[in-house]
Short mmCIF file of C-alpha atoms and ligand atoms in Angstrom, two decimals:
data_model
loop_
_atom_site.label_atom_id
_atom_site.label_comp_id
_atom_site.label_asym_id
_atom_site.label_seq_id
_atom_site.Cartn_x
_atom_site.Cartn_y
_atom_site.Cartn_z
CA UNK H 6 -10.37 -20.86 8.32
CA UNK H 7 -9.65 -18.16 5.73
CA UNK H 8 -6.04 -17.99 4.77
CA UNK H 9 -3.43 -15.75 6.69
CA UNK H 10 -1.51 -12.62 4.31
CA UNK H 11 1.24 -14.99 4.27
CA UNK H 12 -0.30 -17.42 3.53
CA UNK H 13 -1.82 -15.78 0.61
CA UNK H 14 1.18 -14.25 -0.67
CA UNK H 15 3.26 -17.32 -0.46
CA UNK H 16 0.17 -19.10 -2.72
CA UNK H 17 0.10 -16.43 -5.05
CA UNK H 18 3.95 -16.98 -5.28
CA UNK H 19 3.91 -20.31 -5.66
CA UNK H 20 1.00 -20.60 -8.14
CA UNK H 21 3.09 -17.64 -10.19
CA UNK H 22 6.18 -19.82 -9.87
CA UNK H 23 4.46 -22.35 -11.06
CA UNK H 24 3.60 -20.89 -14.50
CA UNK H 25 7.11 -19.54 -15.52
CA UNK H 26 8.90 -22.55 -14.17
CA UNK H 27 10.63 -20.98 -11.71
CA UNK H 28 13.81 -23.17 -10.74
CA UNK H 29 13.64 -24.71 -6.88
CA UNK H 30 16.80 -22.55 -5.78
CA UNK H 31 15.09 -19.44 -6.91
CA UNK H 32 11.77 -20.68 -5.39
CA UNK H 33 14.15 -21.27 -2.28
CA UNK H 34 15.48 -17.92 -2.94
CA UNK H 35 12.23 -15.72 -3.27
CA UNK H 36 10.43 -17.47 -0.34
CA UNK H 37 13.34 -16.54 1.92
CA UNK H 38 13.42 -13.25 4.18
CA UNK H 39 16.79 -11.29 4.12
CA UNK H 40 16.48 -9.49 7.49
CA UNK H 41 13.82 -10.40 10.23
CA UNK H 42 14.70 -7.34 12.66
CA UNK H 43 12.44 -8.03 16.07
CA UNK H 44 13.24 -5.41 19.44
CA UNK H 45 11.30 -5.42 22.41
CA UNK H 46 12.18 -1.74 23.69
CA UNK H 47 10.63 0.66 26.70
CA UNK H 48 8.81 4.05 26.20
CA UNK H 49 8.27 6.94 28.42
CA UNK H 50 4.47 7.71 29.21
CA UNK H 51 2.92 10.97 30.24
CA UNK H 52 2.93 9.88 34.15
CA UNK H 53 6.18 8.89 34.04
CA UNK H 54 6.25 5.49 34.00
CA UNK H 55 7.44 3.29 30.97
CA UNK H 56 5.50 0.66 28.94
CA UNK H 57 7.59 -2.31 26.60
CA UNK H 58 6.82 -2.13 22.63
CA UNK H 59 7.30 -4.92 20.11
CA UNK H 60 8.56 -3.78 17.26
CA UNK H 61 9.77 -5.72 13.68
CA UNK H 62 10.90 -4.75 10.49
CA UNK H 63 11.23 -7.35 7.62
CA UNK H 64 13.61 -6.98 4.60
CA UNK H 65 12.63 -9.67 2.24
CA UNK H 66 14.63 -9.00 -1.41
CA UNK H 67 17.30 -6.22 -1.76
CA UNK H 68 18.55 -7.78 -5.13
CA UNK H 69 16.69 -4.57 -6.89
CA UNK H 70 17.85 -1.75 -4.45
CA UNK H 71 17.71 -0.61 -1.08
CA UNK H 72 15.05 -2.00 1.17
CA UNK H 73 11.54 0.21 1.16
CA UNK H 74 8.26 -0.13 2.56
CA UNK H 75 6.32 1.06 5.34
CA UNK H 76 5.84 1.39 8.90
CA UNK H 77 2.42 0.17 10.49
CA UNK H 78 1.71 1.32 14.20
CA UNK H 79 -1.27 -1.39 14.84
CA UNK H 80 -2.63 -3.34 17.61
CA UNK H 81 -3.14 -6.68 15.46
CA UNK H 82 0.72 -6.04 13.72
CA UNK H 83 2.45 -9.73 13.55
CA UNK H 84 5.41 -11.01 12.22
CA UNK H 85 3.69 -13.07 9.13
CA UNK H 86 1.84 -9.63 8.39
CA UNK H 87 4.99 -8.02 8.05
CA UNK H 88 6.69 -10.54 6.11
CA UNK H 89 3.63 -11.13 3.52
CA UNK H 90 3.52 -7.16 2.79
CA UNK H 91 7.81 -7.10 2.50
CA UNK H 92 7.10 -9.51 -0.04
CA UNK H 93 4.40 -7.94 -1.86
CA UNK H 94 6.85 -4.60 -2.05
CA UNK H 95 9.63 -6.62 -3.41
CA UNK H 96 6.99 -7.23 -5.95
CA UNK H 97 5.35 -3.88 -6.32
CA UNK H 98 8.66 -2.09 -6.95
CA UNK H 99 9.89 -4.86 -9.68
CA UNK H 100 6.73 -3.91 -11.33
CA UNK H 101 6.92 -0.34 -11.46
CA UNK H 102 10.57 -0.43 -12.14
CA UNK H 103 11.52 1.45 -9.18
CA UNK H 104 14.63 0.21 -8.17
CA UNK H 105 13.84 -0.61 -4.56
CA UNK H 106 13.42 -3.76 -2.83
CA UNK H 107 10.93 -4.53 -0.47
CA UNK H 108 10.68 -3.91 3.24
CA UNK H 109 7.93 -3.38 6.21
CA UNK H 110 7.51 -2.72 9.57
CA UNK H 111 5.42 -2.37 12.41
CA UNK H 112 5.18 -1.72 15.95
CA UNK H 113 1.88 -3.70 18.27
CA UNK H 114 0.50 -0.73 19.70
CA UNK H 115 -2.74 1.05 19.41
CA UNK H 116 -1.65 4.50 18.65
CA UNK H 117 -5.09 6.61 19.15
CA UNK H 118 -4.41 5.18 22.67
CA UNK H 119 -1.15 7.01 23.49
CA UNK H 120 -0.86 10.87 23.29
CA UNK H 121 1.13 12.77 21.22
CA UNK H 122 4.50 12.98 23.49
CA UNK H 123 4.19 9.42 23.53
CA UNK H 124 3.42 8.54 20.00
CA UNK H 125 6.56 10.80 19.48
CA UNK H 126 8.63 8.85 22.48
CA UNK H 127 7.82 5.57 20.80
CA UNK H 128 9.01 6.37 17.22
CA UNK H 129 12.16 8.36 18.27
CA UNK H 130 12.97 4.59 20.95
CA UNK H 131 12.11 2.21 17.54
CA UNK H 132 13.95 4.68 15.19
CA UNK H 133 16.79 4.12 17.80
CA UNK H 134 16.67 0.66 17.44
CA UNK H 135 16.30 0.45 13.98
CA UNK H 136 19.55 3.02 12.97
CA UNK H 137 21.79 -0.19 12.42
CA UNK H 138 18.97 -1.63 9.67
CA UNK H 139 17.95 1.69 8.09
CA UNK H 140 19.44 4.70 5.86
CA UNK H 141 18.48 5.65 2.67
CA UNK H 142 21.13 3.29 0.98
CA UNK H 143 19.87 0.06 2.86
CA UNK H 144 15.85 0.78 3.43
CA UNK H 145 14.08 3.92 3.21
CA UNK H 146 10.74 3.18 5.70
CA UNK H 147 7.09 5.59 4.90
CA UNK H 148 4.12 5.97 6.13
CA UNK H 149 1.78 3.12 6.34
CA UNK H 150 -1.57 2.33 8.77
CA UNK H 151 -1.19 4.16 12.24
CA UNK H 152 1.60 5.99 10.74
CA UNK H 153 1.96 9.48 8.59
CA UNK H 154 3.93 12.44 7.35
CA UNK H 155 4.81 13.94 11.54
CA UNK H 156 6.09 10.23 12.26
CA UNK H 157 8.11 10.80 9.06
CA UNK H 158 9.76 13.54 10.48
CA UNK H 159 10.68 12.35 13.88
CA UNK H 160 12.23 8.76 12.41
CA UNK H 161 14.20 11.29 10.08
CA UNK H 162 15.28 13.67 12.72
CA UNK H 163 16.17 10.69 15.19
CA UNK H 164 18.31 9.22 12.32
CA UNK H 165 19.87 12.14 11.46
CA UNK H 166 20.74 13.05 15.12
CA UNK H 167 22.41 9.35 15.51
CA UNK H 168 24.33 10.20 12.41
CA UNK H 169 25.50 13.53 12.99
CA UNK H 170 23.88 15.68 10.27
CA UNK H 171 20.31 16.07 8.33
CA UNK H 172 19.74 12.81 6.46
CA UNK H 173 16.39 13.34 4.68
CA UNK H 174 16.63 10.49 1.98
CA UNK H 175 16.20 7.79 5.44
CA UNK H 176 12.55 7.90 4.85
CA UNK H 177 9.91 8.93 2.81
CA UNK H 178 6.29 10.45 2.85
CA UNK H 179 7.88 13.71 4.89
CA UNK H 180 6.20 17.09 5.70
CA UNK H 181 6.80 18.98 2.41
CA UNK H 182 8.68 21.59 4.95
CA UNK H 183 11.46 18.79 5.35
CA UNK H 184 11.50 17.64 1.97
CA UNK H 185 8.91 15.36 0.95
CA UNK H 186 7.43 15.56 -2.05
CA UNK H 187 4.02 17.86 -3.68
CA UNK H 188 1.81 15.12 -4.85
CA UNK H 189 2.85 11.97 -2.37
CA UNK H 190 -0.34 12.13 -0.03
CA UNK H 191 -2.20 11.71 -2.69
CA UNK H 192 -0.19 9.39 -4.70
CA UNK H 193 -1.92 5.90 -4.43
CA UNK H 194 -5.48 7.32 -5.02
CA UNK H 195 -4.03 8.62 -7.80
CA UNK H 196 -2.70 5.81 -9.04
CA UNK H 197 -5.47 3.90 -8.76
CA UNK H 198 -7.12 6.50 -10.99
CA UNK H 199 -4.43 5.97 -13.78
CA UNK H 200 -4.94 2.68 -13.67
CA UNK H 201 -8.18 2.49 -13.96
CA UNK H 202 -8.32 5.37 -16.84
CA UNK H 203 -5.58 3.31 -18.95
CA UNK H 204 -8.12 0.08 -18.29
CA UNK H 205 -11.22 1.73 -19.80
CA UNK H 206 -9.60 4.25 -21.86
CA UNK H 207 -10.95 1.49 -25.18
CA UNK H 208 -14.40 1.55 -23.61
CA UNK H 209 -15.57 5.41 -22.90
CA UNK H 210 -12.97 5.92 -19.95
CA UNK H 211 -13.89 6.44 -16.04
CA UNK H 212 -16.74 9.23 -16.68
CA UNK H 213 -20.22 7.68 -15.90
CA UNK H 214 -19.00 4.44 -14.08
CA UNK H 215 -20.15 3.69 -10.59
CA UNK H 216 -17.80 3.31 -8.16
CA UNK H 217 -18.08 1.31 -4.31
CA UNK H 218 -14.83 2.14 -2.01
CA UNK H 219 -14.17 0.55 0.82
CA UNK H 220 -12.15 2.03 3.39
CA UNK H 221 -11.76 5.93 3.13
CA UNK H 222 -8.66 6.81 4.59
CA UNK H 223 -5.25 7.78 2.23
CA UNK H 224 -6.12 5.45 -0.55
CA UNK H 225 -9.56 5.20 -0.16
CA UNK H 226 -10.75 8.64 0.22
CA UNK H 227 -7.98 10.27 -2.22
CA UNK H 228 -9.19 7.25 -4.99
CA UNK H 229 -13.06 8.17 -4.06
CA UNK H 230 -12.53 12.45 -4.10
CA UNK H 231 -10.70 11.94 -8.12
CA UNK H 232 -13.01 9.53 -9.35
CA UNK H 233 -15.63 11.60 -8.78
CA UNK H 234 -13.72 14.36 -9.83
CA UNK H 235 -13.15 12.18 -12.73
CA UNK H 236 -16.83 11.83 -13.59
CA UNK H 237 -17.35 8.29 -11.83
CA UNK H 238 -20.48 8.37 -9.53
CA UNK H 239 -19.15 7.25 -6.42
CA UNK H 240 -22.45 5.69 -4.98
CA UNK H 241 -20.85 3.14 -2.01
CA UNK H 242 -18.43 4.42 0.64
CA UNK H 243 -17.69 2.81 3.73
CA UNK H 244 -15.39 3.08 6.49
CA UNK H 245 -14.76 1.16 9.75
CA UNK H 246 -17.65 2.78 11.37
CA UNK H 247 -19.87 3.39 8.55
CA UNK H 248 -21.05 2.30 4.91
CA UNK H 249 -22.85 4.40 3.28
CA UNK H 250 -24.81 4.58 -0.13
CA UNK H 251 -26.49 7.29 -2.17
CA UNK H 252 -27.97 6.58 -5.89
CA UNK H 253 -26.81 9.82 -7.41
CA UNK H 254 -23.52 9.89 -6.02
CA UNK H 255 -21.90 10.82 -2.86
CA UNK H 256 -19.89 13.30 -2.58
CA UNK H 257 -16.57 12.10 -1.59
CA UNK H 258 -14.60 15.39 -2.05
CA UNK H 259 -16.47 17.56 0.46
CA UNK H 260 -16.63 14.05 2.53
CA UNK H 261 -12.99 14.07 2.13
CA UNK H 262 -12.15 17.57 3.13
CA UNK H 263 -14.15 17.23 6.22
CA UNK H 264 -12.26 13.68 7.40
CA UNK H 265 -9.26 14.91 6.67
CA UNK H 266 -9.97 17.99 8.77
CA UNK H 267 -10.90 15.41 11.75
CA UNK H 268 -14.10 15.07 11.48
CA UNK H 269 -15.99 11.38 11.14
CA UNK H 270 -17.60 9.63 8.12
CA UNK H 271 -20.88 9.44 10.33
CA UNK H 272 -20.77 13.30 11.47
CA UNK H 273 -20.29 14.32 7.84
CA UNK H 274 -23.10 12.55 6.65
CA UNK H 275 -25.53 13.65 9.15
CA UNK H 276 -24.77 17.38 8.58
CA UNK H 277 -24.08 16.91 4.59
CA UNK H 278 -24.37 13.73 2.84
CA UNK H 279 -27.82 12.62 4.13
CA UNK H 280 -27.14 8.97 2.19
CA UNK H 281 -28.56 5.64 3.57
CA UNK H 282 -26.60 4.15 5.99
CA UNK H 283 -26.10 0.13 4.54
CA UNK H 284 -24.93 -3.02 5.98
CA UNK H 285 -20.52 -2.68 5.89
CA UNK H 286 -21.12 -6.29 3.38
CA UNK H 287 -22.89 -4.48 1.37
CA UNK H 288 -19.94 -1.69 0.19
CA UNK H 289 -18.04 -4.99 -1.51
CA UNK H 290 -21.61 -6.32 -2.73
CA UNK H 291 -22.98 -3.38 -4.26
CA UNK H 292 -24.33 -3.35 -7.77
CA UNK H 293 -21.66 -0.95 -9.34
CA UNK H 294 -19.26 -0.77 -12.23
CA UNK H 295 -16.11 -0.72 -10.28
CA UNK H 296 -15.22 -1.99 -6.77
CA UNK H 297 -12.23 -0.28 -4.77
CA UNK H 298 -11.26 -2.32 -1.69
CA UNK H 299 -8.88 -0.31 0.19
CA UNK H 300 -9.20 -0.21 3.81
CA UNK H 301 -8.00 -3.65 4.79
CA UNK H 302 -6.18 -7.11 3.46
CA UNK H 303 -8.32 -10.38 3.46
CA UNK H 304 -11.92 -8.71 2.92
CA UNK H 305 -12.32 -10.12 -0.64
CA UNK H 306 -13.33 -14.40 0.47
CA UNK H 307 -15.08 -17.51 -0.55
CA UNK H 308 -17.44 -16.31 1.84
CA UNK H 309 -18.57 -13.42 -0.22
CA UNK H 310 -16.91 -13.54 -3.76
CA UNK H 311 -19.92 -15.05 -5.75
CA UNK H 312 -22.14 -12.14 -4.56
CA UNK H 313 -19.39 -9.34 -5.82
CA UNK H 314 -21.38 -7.71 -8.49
CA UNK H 315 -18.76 -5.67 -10.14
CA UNK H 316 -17.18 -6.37 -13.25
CA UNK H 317 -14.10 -4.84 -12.08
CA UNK H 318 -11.94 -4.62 -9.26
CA UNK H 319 -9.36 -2.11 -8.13
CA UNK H 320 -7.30 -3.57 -5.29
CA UNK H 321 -6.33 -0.15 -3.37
CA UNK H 322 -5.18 -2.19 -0.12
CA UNK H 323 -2.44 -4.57 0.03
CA UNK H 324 -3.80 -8.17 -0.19
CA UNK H 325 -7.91 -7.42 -0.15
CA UNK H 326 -8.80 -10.61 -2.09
CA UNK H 327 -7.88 -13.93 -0.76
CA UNK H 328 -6.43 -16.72 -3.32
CA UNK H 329 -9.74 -18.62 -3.11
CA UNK H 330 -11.54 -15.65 -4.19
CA UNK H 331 -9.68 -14.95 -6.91
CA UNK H 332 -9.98 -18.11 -7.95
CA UNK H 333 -13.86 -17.27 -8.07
CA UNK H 334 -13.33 -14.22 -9.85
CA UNK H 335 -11.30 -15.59 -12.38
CA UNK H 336 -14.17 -18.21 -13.23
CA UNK H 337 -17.03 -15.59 -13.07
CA UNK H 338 -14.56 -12.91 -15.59
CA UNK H 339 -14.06 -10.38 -12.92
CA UNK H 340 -11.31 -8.80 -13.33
CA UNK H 341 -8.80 -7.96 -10.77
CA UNK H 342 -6.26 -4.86 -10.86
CA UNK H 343 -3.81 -6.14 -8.92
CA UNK H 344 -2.43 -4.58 -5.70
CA UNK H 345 0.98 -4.88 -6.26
CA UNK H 346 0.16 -2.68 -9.53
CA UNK H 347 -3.00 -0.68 -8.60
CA UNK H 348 -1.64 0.82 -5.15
CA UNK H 349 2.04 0.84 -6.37
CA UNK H 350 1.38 4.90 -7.10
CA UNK H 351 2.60 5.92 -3.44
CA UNK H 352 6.05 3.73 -3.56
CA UNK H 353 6.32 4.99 -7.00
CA UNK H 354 6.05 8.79 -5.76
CA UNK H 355 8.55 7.58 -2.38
CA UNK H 356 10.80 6.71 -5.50
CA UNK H 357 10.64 10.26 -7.12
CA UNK H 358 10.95 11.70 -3.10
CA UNK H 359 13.85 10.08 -2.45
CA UNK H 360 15.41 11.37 -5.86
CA UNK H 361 14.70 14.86 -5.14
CA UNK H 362 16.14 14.44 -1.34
CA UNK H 363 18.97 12.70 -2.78
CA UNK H 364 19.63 15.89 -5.19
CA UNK H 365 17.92 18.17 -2.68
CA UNK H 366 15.83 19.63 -5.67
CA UNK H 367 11.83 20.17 -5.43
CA UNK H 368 9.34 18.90 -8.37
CA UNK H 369 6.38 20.84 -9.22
CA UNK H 370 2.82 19.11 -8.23
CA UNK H 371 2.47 18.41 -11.75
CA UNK H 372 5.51 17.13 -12.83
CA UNK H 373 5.01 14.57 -10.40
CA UNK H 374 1.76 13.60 -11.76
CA UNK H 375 2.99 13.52 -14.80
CA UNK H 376 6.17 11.26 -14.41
CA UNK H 377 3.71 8.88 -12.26
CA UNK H 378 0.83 8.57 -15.16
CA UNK H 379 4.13 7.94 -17.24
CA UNK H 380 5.39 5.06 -15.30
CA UNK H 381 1.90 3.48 -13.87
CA UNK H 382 0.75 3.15 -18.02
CA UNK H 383 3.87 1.74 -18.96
CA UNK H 384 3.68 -1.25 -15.92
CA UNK H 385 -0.05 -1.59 -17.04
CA UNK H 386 0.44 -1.90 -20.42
CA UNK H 387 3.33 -4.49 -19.31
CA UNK H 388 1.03 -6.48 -17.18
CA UNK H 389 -1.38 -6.71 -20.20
CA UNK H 390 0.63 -7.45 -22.89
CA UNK H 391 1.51 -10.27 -20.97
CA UNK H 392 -2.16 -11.24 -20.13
CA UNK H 393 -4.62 -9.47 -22.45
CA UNK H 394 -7.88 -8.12 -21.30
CA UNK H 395 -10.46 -10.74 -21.55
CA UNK H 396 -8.36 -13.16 -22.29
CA UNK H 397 -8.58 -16.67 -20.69
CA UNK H 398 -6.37 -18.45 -18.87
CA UNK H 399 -4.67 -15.66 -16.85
CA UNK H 400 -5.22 -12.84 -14.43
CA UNK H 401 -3.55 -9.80 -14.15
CA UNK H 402 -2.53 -10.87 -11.22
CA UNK H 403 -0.49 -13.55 -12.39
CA UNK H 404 0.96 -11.47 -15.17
CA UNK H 405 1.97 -9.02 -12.61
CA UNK H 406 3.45 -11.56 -10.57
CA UNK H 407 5.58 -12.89 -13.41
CA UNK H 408 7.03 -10.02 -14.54
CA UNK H 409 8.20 -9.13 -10.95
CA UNK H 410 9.18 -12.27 -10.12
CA UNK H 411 11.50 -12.25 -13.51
CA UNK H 412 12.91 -9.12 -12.33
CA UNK H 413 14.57 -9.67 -9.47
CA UNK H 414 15.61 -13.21 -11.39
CA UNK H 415 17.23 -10.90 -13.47
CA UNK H 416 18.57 -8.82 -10.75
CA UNK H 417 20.59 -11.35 -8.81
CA UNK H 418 21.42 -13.59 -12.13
CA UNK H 419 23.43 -10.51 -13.18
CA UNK H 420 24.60 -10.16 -9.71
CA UNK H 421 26.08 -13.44 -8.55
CA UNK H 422 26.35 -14.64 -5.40
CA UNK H 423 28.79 -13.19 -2.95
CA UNK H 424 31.45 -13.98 -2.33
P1 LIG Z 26 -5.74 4.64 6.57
O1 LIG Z 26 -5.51 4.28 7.97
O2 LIG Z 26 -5.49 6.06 6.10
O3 LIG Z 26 -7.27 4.32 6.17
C1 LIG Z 26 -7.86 3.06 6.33
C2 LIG Z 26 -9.37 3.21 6.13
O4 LIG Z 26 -9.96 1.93 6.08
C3 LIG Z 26 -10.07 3.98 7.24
O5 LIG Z 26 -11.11 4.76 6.68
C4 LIG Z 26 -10.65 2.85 8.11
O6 LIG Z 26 -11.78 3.27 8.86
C5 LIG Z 26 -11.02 1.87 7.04
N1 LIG Z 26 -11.14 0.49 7.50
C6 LIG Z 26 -10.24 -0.24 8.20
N2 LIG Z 26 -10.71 -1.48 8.39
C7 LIG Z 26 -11.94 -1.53 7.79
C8 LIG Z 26 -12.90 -2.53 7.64
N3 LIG Z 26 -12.72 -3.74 8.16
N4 LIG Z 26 -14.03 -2.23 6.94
C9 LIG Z 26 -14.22 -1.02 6.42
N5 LIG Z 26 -13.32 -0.02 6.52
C10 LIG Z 26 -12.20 -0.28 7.21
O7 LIG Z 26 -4.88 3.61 5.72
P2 LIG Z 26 -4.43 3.74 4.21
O8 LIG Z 26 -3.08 4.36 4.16
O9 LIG Z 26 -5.54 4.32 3.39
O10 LIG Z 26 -4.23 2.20 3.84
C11 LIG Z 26 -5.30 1.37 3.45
C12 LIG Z 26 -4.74 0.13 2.77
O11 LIG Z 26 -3.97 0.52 1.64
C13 LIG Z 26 -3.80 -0.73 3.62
O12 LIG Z 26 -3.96 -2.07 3.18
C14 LIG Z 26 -2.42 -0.22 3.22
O13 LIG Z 26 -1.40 -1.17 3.48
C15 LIG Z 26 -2.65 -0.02 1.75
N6 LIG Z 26 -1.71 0.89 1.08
C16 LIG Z 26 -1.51 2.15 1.54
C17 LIG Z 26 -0.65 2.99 0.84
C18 LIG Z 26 -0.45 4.43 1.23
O14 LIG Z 26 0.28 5.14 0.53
N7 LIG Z 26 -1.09 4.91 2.29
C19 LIG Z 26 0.04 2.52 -0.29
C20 LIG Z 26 -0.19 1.22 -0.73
C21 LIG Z 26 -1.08 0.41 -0.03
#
């Protein structure tokens, strides 16, 4: 049985823990969940009848700041899912040095089932539910699978309405019309890009590698469009319906344009892309430079991590590669970038949102990019000073877990405990 997210958070904790000689209370501590928030609430449908939702949202660590993380409107949402990716953004914003802790959510609902008065109904009912847990001192939700920048608005408007006047800073990942921020669609793509151009910028940089991305939705497509744009040849993409592989390079920026618009993966390649259509294994398998899983968590197993033929992989989803994996990597010299620092670009750009909604100014596109390229180097160059490239005996994984988990050691050692 492969290992649950929890599961593979809490070993990844543990094994982390393990190397810094974490004390048992703060191993008590860290392990621990702050708020488990679960509501069983009734929506309105179109024919006038009402259907019951399950909804949760999971603070884990707020020693660092007010709770943040995202919403997930899925049909396979549980509570260990929740609680594994809290965890991971109590990590991610410790190593970005945003000063958030970490939060998630999630309702158990197929949304491409309901329409959009309901998909409205349903957020405005959680949101509801939610007021006493959220605000954009205590946890600032976003966007996350199922959910995007119109869901945004709603939770924000249904806040705001319970609390008497506009509250934008509640949550991020907004229309840019009610303050969210130029750049934060594309924000985790392109962090994955600075990452990856502050890995190789000692060995001839991202121009000329091949690239396999799995998964092209917000990360996935956004990552695949600026490698290419980049110079990468993106030669594997792959979504849920359909992996696809061309020699000379796709081309994920008109592929992207036309998804975005709507359209399918599939459609697009029929009319345009004419590549081969390959087995979905094969997208993680493929005989490139650089692998991008970021579609899914758990995809990366013992089942298939001795055929990975990249020499480098960019985790764009939150928990892709399961312990025993990495533990195959790590023998074979694959590196991983870790998720907690490879997708940490869109909390980091949430960060700089809720800054400018909090001073109600507006960055330019660019000086966005440029404070994130700032802040994404620094936390790489943090997670390998700590565990050099090529050198044995660590992962960046590990290095990344460290530092966070030092952080919010830090955070609540200064603190106390109260009273
Ligand atoms: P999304 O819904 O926009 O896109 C997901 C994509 O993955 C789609 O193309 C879907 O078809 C594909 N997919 C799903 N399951 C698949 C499978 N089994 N095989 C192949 N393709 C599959 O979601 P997203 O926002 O891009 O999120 C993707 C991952 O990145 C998730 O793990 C999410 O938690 C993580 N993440 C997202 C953000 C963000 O800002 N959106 C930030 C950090 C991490």
């Amino acid at each position: 049985m492969p290992a649950t997210i929890l599961e593979s958070a809490l070993s990844q904790f543990h094994s982390a823990a393990d190397q810094i000689n974490l004390s048992d209370q703060n191993r008590d501590y860290l392990t621990a969940f702050k708020t488990t928030f679960h509501t069983e609430f009734p929506v309105e449908m179109d024919d006038g009848s009402f259907r019951v939702f399950h909804g949760i949202r999971v603070h884990h660590n707020i020693a660092r700041g007010p709770a943040k993380g995202g919403i997930r409107y899925d049909a396979a949402v549980t509570i260990e899912e929740v609680k594994a990716l809290a965890m991971f953004m109590t990590w991610k914003c410790a190593v970005v040095g945003v000063p958030f802790g970490g939060a998630k959510g999630g309702v158990i609902v197929n949304p491409r089932e309901l329409s959009t008065s309901e998909l409205q109904n349903l957020t405005r009912r959680f949101t509801s539910e939610l007021v006493p847990i959220i605000g954009p001192d205590q946890d600032i939700p976003a966007p996350d699978m199922g959910t995007n920048p119109q869901v945004m608005a709603w939770m924000m408007d249904t806040y705001s309405m319970a609390r008497g006047y506009t509250i934008p800073g509640v949550v991020t990942g907004k229309p840019i019309a009610l303050g969210g921020s130029e750049g934060r669609f594309e924000a985790t793509g392109r962090g994955i890009l600075y990452v990856l151009q502050e890995h190789l910028a000692a060995e001839g940089g991202v121009s000329g590698r091949t690239v396999s991305v799995q998964g092209f939705g917000n990360v996935g497509g956004v990552a695949a469009k600026l490698l290419q744009q980049a110079g990468a040849t993106v030669t594997h993409v792959g979504d849920k319906d359909i992996s696809l592989h061309r020699p000379g390079g796709i081309d994920a920026t008109s592929a992207f344009v036309y998804t975005q618009a709507g359209g399918s993966l599939r459609d697009w390649n029929r009319e345009f892309g004419h590549a081969e259509e390959v087995a979905p294994a094969e997208i993680l398998t493929a005989d490139v430079d650089v692998l991008v899983p970021a579609a899914t968590e758990s995809v990366l197993t013992e089942e298939n991590a001795e055929d990975v033929r990249a020499r480098l992989i960019v985790e764009g989803a939150n928990g892709p590669t399961t312990p025993e994996a990495d533990a195959i990597f790590q023998r074979r010299g694959i590196t991983v970038i870790p998720d907690i620092l490879a997708n940490a670009g869109g909390v980091t750009v949430s960060y700089f949102e809720w800054v400018q909604g909090r001073q109600f100014l507006q960055w330019s596109e660019d000086e966005v990019n440029a404070h994130l390229r700032r802040i994404i180097a620094k936390a790489y160059r943090e997670v390998t000073s700590r565990c050099p490239i090529g050198g044995e005996g660590c992962t960046q994984r590990q290095a990344a877990n460290w530092i966070a988990i030092e952080r919010v050691v830090e955070a609540l050692t200064l603190r106390g405990i109260f009273p």
